[in-house]
Short mmCIF file of C-alpha atoms in Angstrom, two decimals:
data_model
loop_
_atom_site.label_atom_id
_atom_site.label_comp_id
_atom_site.label_asym_id
_atom_site.label_seq_id
_atom_site.Cartn_x
_atom_site.Cartn_y
_atom_site.Cartn_z
CA MET A 30 113.53 114.50 111.95
CA ALA A 31 113.78 117.87 113.71
CA ALA A 32 117.39 118.23 112.54
CA PHE A 33 116.34 117.42 108.97
CA CYS A 34 113.62 120.11 109.09
CA LEU A 35 116.17 122.60 110.44
CA LEU A 36 118.55 121.85 107.58
CA LEU A 37 115.69 122.17 105.11
CA ALA A 38 114.80 125.60 106.50
CA ILE A 39 118.26 127.04 105.74
CA PRO A 40 117.95 127.11 101.91
CA ILE A 41 114.31 128.20 102.19
CA LEU A 42 115.43 131.29 104.15
CA ALA A 43 117.55 132.27 101.15
CA TYR A 44 114.47 132.80 98.97
CA PRO A 45 113.73 136.48 98.30
CA PRO A 46 110.26 137.95 98.99
CA ALA A 47 109.61 137.80 95.24
CA LEU A 48 111.41 135.82 92.56
CA PRO A 49 113.24 137.82 89.86
CA GLY A 50 110.98 138.67 86.96
CA SER A 51 107.75 137.92 88.79
CA GLU A 52 106.64 141.56 88.63
CA LYS A 53 106.67 141.43 84.84
CA LEU A 54 104.37 138.44 84.66
CA LYS A 55 100.64 138.69 84.89
CA LYS A 56 99.33 136.47 87.68
CA VAL A 57 96.10 134.72 86.70
CA SER A 58 94.05 133.63 89.70
CA GLU A 59 92.41 130.21 89.57
CA ALA A 60 90.59 130.67 92.86
CA HIS A 61 87.11 129.19 93.09
CA ARG A 62 84.50 131.80 92.10
CA GLY A 63 81.59 131.90 94.53
CA GLY A 64 78.16 131.78 93.02
CA ASP A 65 76.79 134.73 94.99
CA GLY A 66 79.30 137.26 93.72
CA ASP A 67 80.34 138.24 97.21
CA GLY A 68 83.24 140.25 95.81
CA GLU A 69 86.73 140.71 97.05
CA ARG A 70 85.79 142.06 100.46
CA ASN A 71 85.00 138.65 101.96
CA GLN A 72 87.81 136.95 100.05
CA GLU A 73 90.63 138.99 101.51
CA ALA A 74 92.86 137.49 104.14
CA PHE A 75 92.48 138.83 107.64
CA THR A 76 94.83 141.50 108.93
CA LYS A 77 93.49 141.57 112.48
CA ILE A 78 92.53 138.87 114.96
CA LYS A 79 88.89 139.93 114.92
CA GLN A 80 88.76 139.25 111.17
CA ILE A 81 89.60 135.55 111.57
CA PRO A 82 85.92 134.42 111.68
CA ARG A 83 85.17 136.25 108.43
CA ALA A 84 88.22 134.76 106.70
CA LEU A 85 87.37 131.29 108.02
CA PHE A 86 83.77 131.63 106.86
CA ALA A 87 84.96 132.62 103.39
CA LEU A 88 87.14 129.49 103.18
CA LEU A 89 84.40 127.18 104.43
CA ARG A 90 82.09 128.52 101.73
CA ASN A 91 84.59 127.36 99.11
CA PRO A 92 83.32 123.84 98.21
CA THR A 93 86.48 122.89 96.32
CA PHE A 94 88.65 123.76 99.31
CA PHE A 95 86.23 121.96 101.63
CA PHE A 96 86.25 118.71 99.63
CA LEU A 97 90.02 118.80 99.16
CA ASN A 98 90.36 119.02 102.94
CA LEU A 99 88.14 115.97 103.41
CA ALA A 100 90.09 114.07 100.75
CA GLY A 101 93.32 114.91 102.56
CA ALA A 102 91.84 113.68 105.84
CA SER A 103 90.73 110.35 104.37
CA GLU A 104 94.08 109.84 102.67
CA GLY A 105 95.88 110.78 105.88
CA LEU A 106 93.82 108.24 107.80
CA VAL A 107 94.76 105.44 105.40
CA ILE A 108 98.45 106.39 105.25
CA SER A 109 98.84 106.79 109.01
CA GLY A 110 96.95 103.58 109.77
CA PHE A 111 98.99 101.46 107.42
CA ALA A 112 102.25 103.08 108.50
CA VAL A 113 101.60 101.74 112.00
CA PHE A 114 99.95 98.38 111.35
CA LEU A 115 101.19 97.19 107.96
CA PRO A 116 104.40 95.70 109.49
CA LYS A 117 102.23 93.77 111.96
CA LEU A 118 100.11 92.47 109.07
CA ILE A 119 103.19 91.32 107.14
CA GLU A 120 104.72 89.70 110.22
CA ASN A 121 101.61 87.68 111.08
CA GLN A 122 100.32 86.88 107.61
CA PHE A 123 103.59 85.58 106.21
CA SER A 124 105.24 84.36 109.44
CA VAL A 125 108.33 86.53 109.14
CA THR A 126 110.33 88.19 111.89
CA ALA A 127 109.59 91.72 113.10
CA VAL A 128 112.94 92.88 111.69
CA TRP A 129 112.21 91.48 108.23
CA SER A 130 108.66 92.92 108.20
CA ALA A 131 110.01 96.37 109.13
CA LEU A 132 112.59 96.08 106.34
CA LEU A 133 109.87 95.17 103.84
CA MET A 134 107.84 98.14 105.04
CA GLY A 135 110.79 100.38 104.25
CA ILE A 136 111.20 98.78 100.82
CA ILE A 137 107.55 99.57 100.11
CA THR A 138 107.13 103.06 101.54
CA VAL A 139 110.43 104.85 100.87
CA PRO A 140 110.65 104.45 97.07
CA ALA A 141 106.88 104.46 96.58
CA GLY A 142 106.30 107.49 98.79
CA GLY A 143 109.27 109.49 97.60
CA GLY A 144 108.90 108.54 93.95
CA GLY A 145 105.16 109.15 93.87
CA THR A 146 105.48 112.51 95.63
CA PHE A 147 108.11 113.94 93.30
CA LEU A 148 106.57 112.45 90.15
CA GLY A 149 103.19 113.97 91.01
CA GLY A 150 104.70 117.42 91.40
CA TYR A 151 106.73 116.99 88.21
CA LEU A 152 103.68 116.00 86.14
CA VAL A 153 101.72 119.04 87.31
CA LYS A 154 104.62 121.25 86.27
CA LYS A 155 105.32 119.41 83.00
CA LEU A 156 101.72 119.20 81.80
CA HIS A 157 100.83 122.75 82.92
CA LEU A 158 97.61 121.49 84.45
CA SER A 159 94.93 123.95 85.49
CA CYS A 160 93.25 123.67 88.88
CA SER A 161 90.44 121.57 87.42
CA GLY A 162 92.94 119.33 85.63
CA ILE A 163 94.95 118.83 88.81
CA ILE A 164 91.87 117.69 90.72
CA LYS A 165 91.00 115.21 87.96
CA PHE A 166 94.59 113.95 88.10
CA CYS A 167 94.19 113.33 91.85
CA LEU A 168 90.88 111.57 91.21
CA PHE A 169 92.32 109.10 88.70
CA ALA A 170 95.44 108.45 90.82
CA THR A 171 93.21 107.61 93.79
CA ILE A 172 91.07 105.30 91.65
CA PHE A 173 94.18 103.37 90.59
CA ALA A 174 95.33 103.16 94.21
CA ALA A 175 91.93 101.76 95.20
CA LEU A 176 92.16 99.09 92.49
CA PHE A 177 95.44 97.77 93.87
CA THR A 178 94.01 97.29 97.36
CA VAL A 179 93.23 93.78 96.11
CA CYS A 180 96.57 92.96 97.75
CA PHE A 181 94.65 92.52 101.00
CA PHE A 182 92.72 89.63 99.48
CA LEU A 183 95.97 87.68 99.80
CA SER A 184 95.65 85.89 103.11
CA CYS A 185 97.75 83.04 104.43
CA PRO A 186 96.37 80.33 106.72
CA ASN A 187 97.32 80.52 110.36
CA LEU A 188 100.17 78.36 111.56
CA THR A 189 98.99 75.29 113.40
CA PHE A 190 99.24 76.29 117.07
CA ALA A 191 98.62 73.61 119.70
CA GLY A 192 95.68 74.54 121.90
CA VAL A 193 94.82 77.64 119.84
CA THR A 194 94.22 76.81 116.19
CA ALA A 195 94.44 73.04 116.59
CA PRO A 196 94.26 70.54 119.45
CA TYR A 197 97.24 68.60 120.75
CA PHE A 198 97.96 65.40 118.76
CA PRO A 199 95.53 66.23 115.91
CA HIS A 200 96.50 63.11 113.93
CA GLU A 201 95.82 60.76 116.82
CA ASN A 202 92.37 62.15 117.70
CA LEU A 203 90.18 60.53 115.06
CA ASP A 204 87.11 62.41 116.27
CA SER A 205 88.79 65.77 115.72
CA PRO A 206 88.22 67.71 112.49
CA TYR A 207 92.02 68.00 112.34
CA ALA A 208 92.59 64.24 112.20
CA HIS A 209 93.68 64.24 108.57
CA SER A 210 95.09 67.75 108.25
CA THR A 211 97.37 70.10 110.10
CA GLU A 212 95.54 73.11 108.66
CA PRO A 213 93.42 74.94 111.28
CA ARG A 214 89.75 74.97 110.34
CA ASP A 215 88.17 76.67 113.33
CA LEU A 216 90.43 79.24 114.94
CA TYR A 217 88.20 79.47 118.00
CA TYR A 218 88.18 75.72 118.61
CA LEU A 219 90.41 75.82 121.69
CA PRO A 220 91.20 79.51 122.31
CA LYS A 221 92.29 79.05 125.95
CA ASN A 222 92.99 75.33 126.30
CA LEU A 223 96.78 75.35 126.34
CA ASP A 224 96.90 72.58 128.93
CA ASN A 225 96.82 68.94 127.99
CA ALA A 226 97.46 65.57 129.61
CA CYS A 227 100.93 65.61 128.06
CA ASN A 228 101.95 68.71 130.05
CA ASP A 229 99.65 68.64 133.08
CA ARG A 230 102.55 67.84 135.41
CA CYS A 231 104.61 70.83 134.29
CA ALA A 232 102.48 73.59 135.91
CA CYS A 233 103.11 75.86 132.92
CA SER A 234 102.47 79.60 133.18
CA ARG A 235 100.95 81.61 130.34
CA ARG A 236 102.94 84.67 131.36
CA ASN A 237 106.10 83.24 129.77
CA TYR A 238 105.56 83.21 126.01
CA GLU A 239 108.45 81.39 124.33
CA PRO A 240 107.09 79.92 121.09
CA ILE A 241 108.83 76.85 119.70
CA CYS A 242 108.35 74.87 116.52
CA GLY A 243 107.96 71.14 116.99
CA ALA A 244 109.20 68.45 114.64
CA ASP A 245 105.53 67.68 113.91
CA GLY A 246 105.15 71.12 112.29
CA ILE A 247 103.04 72.49 115.16
CA MET A 248 103.73 75.63 117.17
CA TYR A 249 103.74 75.41 120.96
CA TYR A 250 103.27 78.24 123.47
CA SER A 251 106.50 77.42 125.29
CA PRO A 252 108.85 74.47 125.88
CA CYS A 253 106.90 73.82 129.06
CA HIS A 254 103.61 73.54 127.16
CA ALA A 255 105.29 71.11 124.77
CA GLY A 256 106.34 68.97 127.73
CA CYS A 257 110.05 69.32 127.01
CA SER A 258 112.44 68.20 129.73
CA GLU A 259 115.83 68.87 128.13
CA GLU A 260 117.16 72.13 126.69
CA ILE A 261 120.38 72.38 124.68
CA ASN A 262 121.98 75.76 123.97
CA LEU A 263 123.63 75.92 120.57
CA GLU A 264 125.41 78.81 118.89
CA ASN A 265 122.44 79.78 116.74
CA ALA A 266 119.44 78.59 118.72
CA LYS A 267 118.06 76.46 121.49
CA VAL A 268 116.82 72.95 120.80
CA TYR A 269 114.67 70.74 123.00
CA ARG A 270 114.43 66.99 123.55
CA ASP A 271 112.17 64.57 125.36
CA CYS A 272 109.02 66.61 124.63
CA THR A 273 106.00 64.56 125.65
CA CYS A 274 103.53 66.59 123.52
CA ILE A 275 105.49 66.18 120.26
CA ASN A 276 105.23 62.92 118.39
CA ALA A 277 108.01 63.49 115.83
CA THR A 278 111.74 64.19 115.85
CA PHE A 279 114.05 66.47 113.89
CA HIS A 280 117.27 64.90 112.70
CA GLY A 281 120.63 66.53 112.14
CA GLU A 282 120.54 66.18 108.38
CA THR A 283 117.27 68.12 108.19
CA GLY A 284 118.49 70.92 110.43
CA PRO A 285 122.19 71.56 109.80
CA LEU A 286 122.06 75.00 111.44
CA TYR A 287 121.29 73.38 114.75
CA GLY A 288 124.02 70.77 114.78
CA GLY A 289 123.87 67.03 114.43
CA GLY A 290 121.82 64.56 116.41
CA SER A 291 118.09 64.62 116.90
CA TYR A 292 115.74 66.91 118.77
CA ASP A 293 112.01 67.50 119.15
CA ALA A 294 111.70 71.30 118.85
CA VAL A 295 113.62 74.50 118.19
CA ASN A 296 112.98 78.02 119.51
CA THR A 297 111.90 79.54 116.19
CA MET A 298 108.60 80.13 114.47
CA CYS A 299 107.49 77.38 112.13
CA GLN A 300 107.92 78.19 108.47
CA SER A 301 104.79 79.21 106.59
CA GLN A 302 104.04 77.42 103.33
CA CYS A 303 102.34 80.54 101.97
CA ASP A 304 104.13 81.99 98.92
CA HIS A 305 102.15 85.23 98.45
CA LEU A 306 104.66 87.53 100.14
CA TRP A 307 106.29 89.13 97.10
CA ILE A 308 103.01 89.44 95.23
CA PHE A 309 101.68 91.30 98.25
CA VAL A 310 104.78 93.54 98.38
CA VAL A 311 104.44 94.52 94.70
CA LEU A 312 100.71 95.29 94.95
CA CYS A 313 101.18 97.18 98.21
CA PHE A 314 103.98 99.18 96.56
CA LEU A 315 101.57 100.22 93.80
CA VAL A 316 98.95 101.25 96.35
CA MET A 317 101.48 103.47 98.10
CA PHE A 318 102.86 104.84 94.83
CA PHE A 319 99.50 106.00 93.47
CA THR A 320 98.49 107.28 96.90
CA PHE A 321 101.54 109.54 97.13
CA LEU A 322 101.27 110.41 93.43
CA ALA A 323 98.22 112.53 94.34
CA THR A 324 99.68 114.29 97.40
CA MET A 325 101.58 117.11 95.69
CA PRO A 326 98.90 117.77 93.05
CA ALA A 327 96.27 117.89 95.81
CA LEU A 328 98.33 120.45 97.70
CA SER A 329 98.83 122.46 94.52
CA ALA A 330 95.07 122.40 93.89
CA THR A 331 94.49 123.64 97.43
CA LEU A 332 96.83 126.58 96.87
CA ARG A 333 95.22 127.44 93.55
CA CYS A 334 91.56 127.22 94.54
CA VAL A 335 91.91 129.99 97.14
CA HIS A 336 92.99 133.60 96.71
CA ASP A 337 96.66 134.41 96.98
CA ASP A 338 96.39 136.25 100.28
CA GLN A 339 94.45 133.34 101.82
CA ARG A 340 96.95 130.60 101.07
CA SER A 341 98.80 130.51 104.38
CA PHE A 342 95.58 130.59 106.37
CA ALA A 343 94.02 127.96 104.08
CA LEU A 344 96.96 125.58 104.57
CA GLY A 345 96.68 125.97 108.33
CA ILE A 346 92.97 125.18 108.28
CA GLN A 347 93.55 122.23 105.96
CA TRP A 348 96.20 120.64 108.17
CA ILE A 349 94.03 121.05 111.24
CA LYS A 350 91.31 119.06 109.46
CA VAL A 351 93.77 116.47 108.19
CA ARG A 352 95.17 115.92 111.67
CA VAL A 353 91.87 115.94 113.56
CA LEU A 354 89.90 113.83 111.05
CA GLY A 355 92.69 111.67 109.64
CA THR A 356 96.11 111.10 111.12
CA ILE A 357 95.20 111.41 114.83
CA PRO A 358 92.25 108.95 114.96
CA ALA A 359 93.81 106.54 112.43
CA PRO A 360 95.92 104.49 114.90
CA MET A 361 92.96 104.21 117.27
CA ILE A 362 90.57 103.04 114.53
CA PHE A 363 93.02 100.59 113.01
CA GLY A 364 94.16 99.36 116.42
CA ARG A 365 90.61 98.72 117.60
CA LEU A 366 89.76 96.62 114.55
CA ILE A 367 93.08 94.75 114.60
CA ASP A 368 92.50 93.85 118.26
CA GLU A 369 89.19 92.29 117.23
CA THR A 370 91.14 89.72 115.20
CA CYS A 371 93.22 88.54 118.16
CA ILE A 372 92.59 84.93 119.19
CA LEU A 373 95.25 84.58 121.89
CA TRP A 374 96.17 87.24 124.44
CA GLN A 375 99.15 87.06 126.74
CA GLU A 376 98.26 87.05 130.42
CA SER A 377 99.61 89.81 132.66
CA SER A 378 100.03 90.11 136.39
CA CYS A 379 97.17 92.62 136.68
CA ASP A 380 94.30 90.26 135.85
CA ASP A 381 94.17 91.77 132.38
CA HIS A 382 95.38 90.66 128.98
CA GLY A 383 98.69 91.90 127.68
CA ALA A 384 99.88 91.91 124.09
CA CYS A 385 98.20 89.87 121.38
CA LEU A 386 100.18 86.74 120.54
CA VAL A 387 98.16 85.17 117.72
CA TYR A 388 95.90 86.89 115.18
CA ASP A 389 93.25 85.45 112.91
CA ASN A 390 94.92 86.01 109.54
CA ALA A 391 91.72 85.78 107.51
CA PHE A 392 89.89 88.38 109.58
CA MET A 393 92.95 90.63 109.73
CA SER A 394 93.11 90.73 105.93
CA LYS A 395 89.38 91.40 105.68
CA TYR A 396 89.51 94.27 108.15
CA MET A 397 92.53 95.86 106.47
CA LEU A 398 90.84 95.52 103.09
CA LEU A 399 87.67 97.07 104.50
CA LEU A 400 89.55 100.03 105.96
CA ALA A 401 91.53 100.58 102.75
CA LEU A 402 88.44 100.43 100.53
CA ILE A 403 86.40 102.74 102.76
CA GLY A 404 89.25 105.26 102.94
CA LYS A 405 89.86 105.20 99.19
CA ALA A 406 86.14 105.34 98.39
CA CYS A 407 85.81 108.45 100.55
CA SER A 408 88.84 110.02 98.85
CA ILE A 409 87.40 109.31 95.40
CA LEU A 410 84.06 110.82 96.42
CA PHE A 411 85.71 113.92 97.87
CA PHE A 412 88.01 114.51 94.89
CA PHE A 413 85.01 114.16 92.59
CA GLY A 414 83.10 116.68 94.70
CA ALA A 415 86.04 119.10 94.57
CA TRP A 416 86.15 118.84 90.77
CA PHE A 417 82.37 118.93 90.28
CA TYR A 418 81.79 122.05 92.39
CA TYR A 419 84.84 123.94 91.19
CA ILE A 420 83.92 127.15 89.35
CA PRO A 421 86.88 128.74 87.57
CA PRO A 422 87.17 132.54 87.68
CA LYS A 423 85.93 134.62 84.79
CA VAL A 424 88.55 135.52 82.20
CA ILE A 425 88.55 139.20 81.32
CA ASN A 426 89.61 139.85 77.73
CA SER A 427 92.06 142.73 77.99
CA GLY A 428 93.14 142.68 74.37
CA GLU A 429 96.48 141.09 75.14
CA SER A 430 97.97 138.59 72.75
CA HIS A 431 98.42 135.86 75.36
CA PRO A 432 95.40 133.71 76.28
CA GLN A 433 94.91 132.56 79.86
CA GLN A 434 96.64 129.23 79.39
CA ASP A 435 99.76 130.90 78.01
CA VAL A 436 99.87 133.28 80.94
CA LEU A 437 99.50 130.38 83.38
CA LYS A 438 102.36 128.63 81.64
CA ALA A 439 104.52 131.73 81.91
CA THR A 440 103.72 132.27 85.57
CA ASP A 441 104.67 128.69 86.46
CA ASP A 442 108.32 129.73 86.67
CA ALA A 443 107.48 132.47 89.18
CA GLY A 444 104.42 131.27 91.04
CA VAL A 445 104.63 127.49 91.05
CA LYS A 446 108.20 127.57 92.34
CA LEU A 447 106.95 129.39 95.40
CA GLU A 448 104.24 126.77 95.79
CA GLY A 449 106.93 124.10 95.51
CA VAL A 450 108.62 125.38 98.65
CA VAL A 451 105.39 124.99 100.61
CA MET A 452 104.69 121.63 98.98
CA LEU A 453 108.14 120.31 99.96
CA GLN A 454 107.56 121.26 103.58
CA ASP A 455 104.14 119.64 103.71
CA ALA A 456 105.42 116.54 101.92
CA ASN A 457 107.71 115.93 104.87
CA LEU A 458 104.77 116.24 107.25
CA LEU A 459 102.73 113.78 105.22
CA LEU A 460 105.53 111.27 104.80
CA PHE A 461 106.41 111.25 108.49
#
């Protein structure tokens, strides 16, 4: 990433202090006009260290800038949180491998993030949106992103896990609620009872987590917990025989990848019967697309709602807020709630739990939906506040033939290109 930023800096260094022809164009400021008429004195950027408080105070009194900062923080929180924990959600909800979940994450984020970012900047340029129009564009894009968070309603049932989501021999225990179904009904039924009469002679340790899938369609903590006495190493996997806790047998014709003959278990995760994966991927792609569709317009609105000589300082203040209120606490907030959905922790040697082994899929989906909706609701509220409190500057009729909109259109080629350089740099920060 550092090398990429270094390469990106080389063409940026080739830009002149001012683009050719910019001196001939009249620059129309769209900076927010304060209601108290404080004049240009308090709006100027600082030239000395002691003037920083005055410049900061002037920015904080700009409600449009203030609300855009908060919207950036809430969006940063959602993006950073899902960047870390969305692969874990996919892996556990749909019972796929960590490699496949990471690949799906890339399929979602790379085209959605890149496409949304560049399309948002292109639409601002193509439609010649004013500052107020840009903020409304961000508002509607965020509303659409919030609508597609329905993807987190898609929840798959937990795999049947012996001693965790279902007891051992659920079909033989007629008094058990699982007697006629392998679907787990109460995920906290046996959260720590991994021992059973079928494996009580094995002295199994919970520190060695080696999940296997039995021929009865039930997951077991390890071959030891399944009571297996024979292990066979094949080219593609390990299979187990003579498992006292498994009351069914795989046959060669049903498992050609694992050779002929019969066996009781294999060292893979059981296959989930849930078929919502690709629906989830499409909806999640749309959430990401509309989220990133608003990033470049929001940055453009930030640059336009402050005075020209305040832009660099304003961007610095904005990114401090985005980091402190959004991207830094996001992993901690998401991680804390995700840990609440854990129903089986791995034991460690320090009398403390290690990594989470099994999550409650229903609660994980609910918590992710809750976080997404709260984040998007805050963003919608903040974008609305930025638009509602924005006061455009007064237009002074100087007798020229070009109205303000025509001048803004003409200055796009000189001014907006300079903004594009800053936007490209900050897009990399937001994407990574």
